[in-house]
Amino acid sequence: MKACSADGKQLLLYNKNAQYELFKTCPACCRYGNHGYADCYTQCDPSKPPDRDPPEAVAKRDDGPPPSIEAKCSPGTWICDKSKSWTMACTADGIFARTSYCGDGCCKYGSTPGVVFCDCRNREPSPEEQDLTARCPPSSAGCGDPKCNCGSGQRRCDYRGNLLVCIKCQWEIETDCGGPKCCLETGLPGTGAQCSCHRGCCGQKKLRAIHELERSAAPAPAPADDEVLDADKKRNCEYNRLSCNGDYSVLQICNKSGQWVVKQKCGKPGRCIPDGLFGTGAKCA
């Protein structure tokens, strides 16, 4: 859960101690979008306060790197913070700064020095997270049972990054996408969710399998440069804001009509990076 600070300049994150802590300082201001979610915006009036009261419990944030790496770092180097819950990147000033929240204890080091990633697959879920993967009870009435919350063939993601499919009124794991941020809920009819290979989510074996699937499937027509991306209308859209489309293949921009339109075609799915580094915004890889 995220919120804006009282001065509207910082984006706060609710932590496990039931307090809001600094997530990042916004380039212009923090605001609540059309759907009520707090986020950083570049096109806004910094003098106007957020339209909600600030949270009462705000904790001080410790951005300091682990003791072994307190010396000035090399720009582009990545580490996990002390709690192993955040990825940190070395800025151009030679200082480590938090970039992405992985979840408690979910930041892991790769086999290559300077490479980190988020992976919560071996972590026990909290009661709140267990609610996200609640199963529809089996019944002789099947998915027509009023108590059942999924329809046969429906797909969704769970908090671990697994792609789930509804079989006989019960959510079952169809495949492991590779991490919490590697499963994408598309919201499109007939799909619902899919694995997305971006930012190193998929291993080589899974990547080859997805490429084979792409080659065997009929290619979808590329969107026109002025096409409105209907699947993304429900997402926060503020003029000149950048984001990625549903399969991370197109860099889109919010126009004056409050609609997402194509800014740049990145190529294959997964080539659009949602956040960029250090809050620079979405971009094509």
C-alpha positions in Angstrom: 0.0 0.0 0.0 1.4 3.4 -1.0 0.5 7.0 0.1 1.7 10.5 -0.4 3.6 12.6 2.2 2.0 15.7 3.7 4.0 18.0 1.4 3.1 16.0 -1.6 6.7 15.4 -2.7 7.4 11.9 -1.5 5.8 8.5 -2.2 5.5 6.4 0.9 5.2 2.6 1.3 3.4 0.8 4.1 5.9 -1.6 5.8 5.7 -4.7 8.0 5.8 -2.6 11.2 2.5 -0.9 10.3 4.2 2.3 9.4 4.7 4.3 6.2 8.3 4.7 5.1 9.9 6.7 2.3 9.7 4.8 -1.0 11.1 7.5 -3.2 11.2 11.3 -3.7 9.1 12.3 -6.6 10.6 14.5 -9.4 7.6 16.9 -9.3 4.9 15.7 -6.9 3.0 12.7 -5.4 -0.7 12.5 -6.2 -3.6 10.1 -6.1 -4.6 9.2 -9.6 -8.0 8.7 -11.1 -8.4 5.3 -9.4 -7.1 6.5 -6.0 -3.6 5.0 -6.1 -0.7 7.1 -4.9 2.2 7.6 -7.4 4.8 10.0 -8.6 3.8 12.4 -11.4 5.8 14.8 -13.5 3.0 16.9 -14.8 1.3 18.5 -11.8 1.3 21.6 -9.6 3.8 21.1 -6.8 2.2 23.9 -4.8 -1.1 22.0 -4.6 -1.3 19.5 -1.7 -2.6 15.9 -2.2 -6.3 15.5 -2.0 -6.0 13.2 1.0 -4.7 13.6 4.5 -1.2 12.2 5.0 -0.7 8.9 7.0 -0.1 9.3 10.7 2.6 6.7 11.2 5.6 7.6 9.1 8.9 5.8 9.8 12.4 7.1 9.1 14.0 5.3 6.2 17.5 4.0 6.3 19.0 4.0 2.8 22.5 3.1 4.0 24.2 0.2 2.3 25.5 -2.8 4.3 28.6 -2.1 6.3 30.9 -4.0 3.9 30.1 -1.6 1.1 29.9 1.8 2.8 32.7 3.0 0.6 31.8 4.9 -2.6 30.4 2.4 -5.2 30.8 2.0 -8.9 27.8 3.4 -10.9 25.7 0.5 -12.3 26.5 -1.9 -9.4 23.5 -3.6 -7.8 23.1 -5.0 -4.2 20.4 -6.0 -1.8 19.7 -3.8 1.3 20.4 -5.0 4.8 16.9 -6.5 5.2 17.2 -8.3 1.8 13.9 -6.7 0.9 15.0 -4.0 -1.5 17.2 -3.9 -4.6 19.7 -1.1 -4.5 21.6 0.5 -7.4 24.7 2.6 -7.4 23.9 6.1 -8.7 26.0 8.4 -10.8 27.1 10.0 -7.5 28.6 6.7 -6.3 25.9 6.2 -3.6 23.6 3.1 -3.3 19.9 4.0 -3.5 16.8 1.8 -3.2 15.1 1.0 -6.5 12.5 -1.8 -6.1 10.8 -3.4 -3.1 10.9 -7.2 -3.5 9.0 -8.3 -0.4 10.4 -9.2 3.0 13.7 -11.2 2.5 13.0 -11.7 -1.2 16.1 -9.8 -2.7 18.6 -12.4 -3.9 22.1 -12.2 -5.3 22.8 -13.8 -8.7 25.8 -16.0 -9.7 27.3 -13.0 -11.4 28.8 -10.3 -9.1 26.8 -7.1 -9.1 23.5 -8.8 -10.2 20.5 -9.0 -7.9 16.9 -10.1 -8.4 13.6 -10.5 -6.6 12.5 -14.0 -5.7 9.9 -14.9 -3.1 9.4 -18.5 -4.1 10.9 -20.1 -1.0 9.2 -17.7 1.4 6.2 -18.5 3.6 3.2 -16.3 2.7 1.6 -13.9 5.2 -2.1 -14.4 6.0 -2.9 -11.4 3.7 -1.0 -13.0 0.9 -2.7 -16.3 1.4 -6.0 -14.6 0.7 -4.7 -13.8 -2.7 -4.4 -17.5 -3.6 -7.6 -18.5 -1.9 -9.0 -21.6 -3.6 -12.5 -22.1 -4.8 -13.9 -25.1 -2.9 -14.5 -28.3 -5.1 -18.2 -29.1 -5.5 -20.3 -31.5 -7.5 -22.0 -28.4 -9.0 -18.6 -27.4 -10.4 -17.9 -23.8 -11.1 -21.6 -23.0 -11.2 -21.6 -23.3 -7.4 -22.4 -19.8 -5.9 -19.4 -20.3 -3.5 -17.0 -20.7 -6.4 -15.0 -17.7 -7.4 -13.5 -18.9 -10.7 -14.6 -20.2 -14.1 -13.1 -23.1 -15.9 -10.1 -22.0 -18.0 -9.7 -18.6 -16.3 -6.1 -17.5 -15.6 -4.6 -15.2 -13.0 -1.3 -14.6 -11.2 -0.5 -15.4 -7.5 1.9 -13.3 -5.4 4.8 -15.8 -6.0 4.7 -15.2 -9.8 2.9 -18.5 -10.6 0.4 -18.6 -13.5 -2.8 -20.1 -12.2 -5.6 -21.7 -14.1 -9.1 -22.6 -12.9 -9.8 -26.3 -13.2 -13.0 -27.8 -11.7 -13.7 -24.8 -9.6 -10.1 -24.7 -8.1 -7.1 -22.6 -8.9 -4.2 -24.8 -9.9 -0.6 -23.8 -10.8 -0.1 -24.0 -14.6 3.5 -22.8 -14.7 6.1 -21.0 -12.6 6.9 -17.7 -14.4 10.1 -17.1 -12.5 9.3 -14.5 -9.8 6.7 -12.2 -8.3 7.0 -9.6 -11.1 7.2 -12.2 -13.9 3.5 -13.0 -14.2 1.3 -10.4 -16.0 -2.4 -10.1 -15.6 -3.6 -8.8 -18.9 -7.3 -8.4 -18.3 -8.0 -9.4 -21.9 -10.8 -11.8 -22.8 -9.6 -15.4 -23.2 -6.2 -14.9 -21.5 -6.5 -13.2 -18.2 -2.8 -13.7 -17.3 0.4 -14.8 -18.9 4.1 -15.2 -18.1 6.2 -12.1 -19.2 9.9 -12.4 -19.8 11.3 -9.0 -18.9 14.1 -7.9 -16.6 15.5 -11.5 -16.5 12.3 -13.1 -15.3 12.6 -16.3 -17.3 15.5 -18.7 -17.5 16.8 -19.9 -20.8 14.7 -23.0 -20.9 11.4 -21.1 -20.3 12.6 -18.3 -22.7 13.1 -20.9 -25.5 9.7 -22.4 -24.8 8.0 -19.0 -25.0 9.8 -18.1 -28.2 8.7 -21.4 -29.7 5.1 -20.6 -28.7 5.5 -17.1 -30.3 6.7 -18.7 -33.6 3.9 -21.2 -33.7 1.2 -18.7 -33.0 -0.3 -16.3 -35.6 1.3 -12.9 -35.2 -1.0 -10.2 -33.8 -1.2 -7.0 -35.9 1.1 -4.2 -34.6 -0.8 -1.2 -33.2 -1.0 1.9 -35.4 1.0 4.9 -34.1 -2.2 6.7 -33.2 -4.2 3.7 -31.9 -5.8 4.0 -28.5 -4.7 1.0 -26.3 -8.1 -0.1 -25.0 -6.7 -2.7 -22.6 -5.0 0.0 -20.6 -7.8 2.6 -20.3 -8.4 1.6 -16.7 -4.8 2.4 -15.6 -3.8 5.8 -14.3 -3.5 8.1 -17.2 -2.1 11.6 -16.7 -1.0 13.8 -19.7 2.5 13.0 -20.9 2.9 10.1 -18.5 4.8 7.1 -19.9 4.0 3.4 -19.3 4.1 0.0 -21.1 1.1 -1.8 -22.7 -0.2 -5.2 -21.5 2.5 -7.4 -23.0 5.4 -4.9 -22.5 5.9 -4.6 -26.3 4.9 -0.9 -26.7 5.9 2.3 -25.0 2.7 4.3 -24.6 2.0 7.9 -23.6 -1.1 9.4 -22.1 -2.6 12.0 -24.5 -4.7 15.1 -23.7 -7.9 13.1 -23.9 -6.7 10.8 -21.0 -6.1 7.8 -23.3 -3.0 5.7 -23.7 -1.6 5.9 -27.2 1.5 4.4 -28.9 4.7 6.4 -28.5 7.2 3.8 -29.6 7.1 0.1 -30.6 9.7 -1.7 -28.6 9.6 -5.0 -30.6 8.9 -8.3 -29.0 6.8 -8.6 -25.8 8.9 -7.9 -22.7 11.1 -5.2 -24.4 9.3 -2.3 -22.7 10.7 -1.6 -19.1 7.9 -0.3 -16.9 9.8 1.9 -14.4 13.2 2.5 -15.8 16.1 3.3 -13.4 16.0 5.9 -10.6 12.4 7.0 -11.5 13.2 8.0 -15.1 10.0 6.5 -16.4 9.1 3.6 -18.8 11.3 3.1 -21.8 12.1 0.5 -24.5 15.0 -1.8 -23.7 
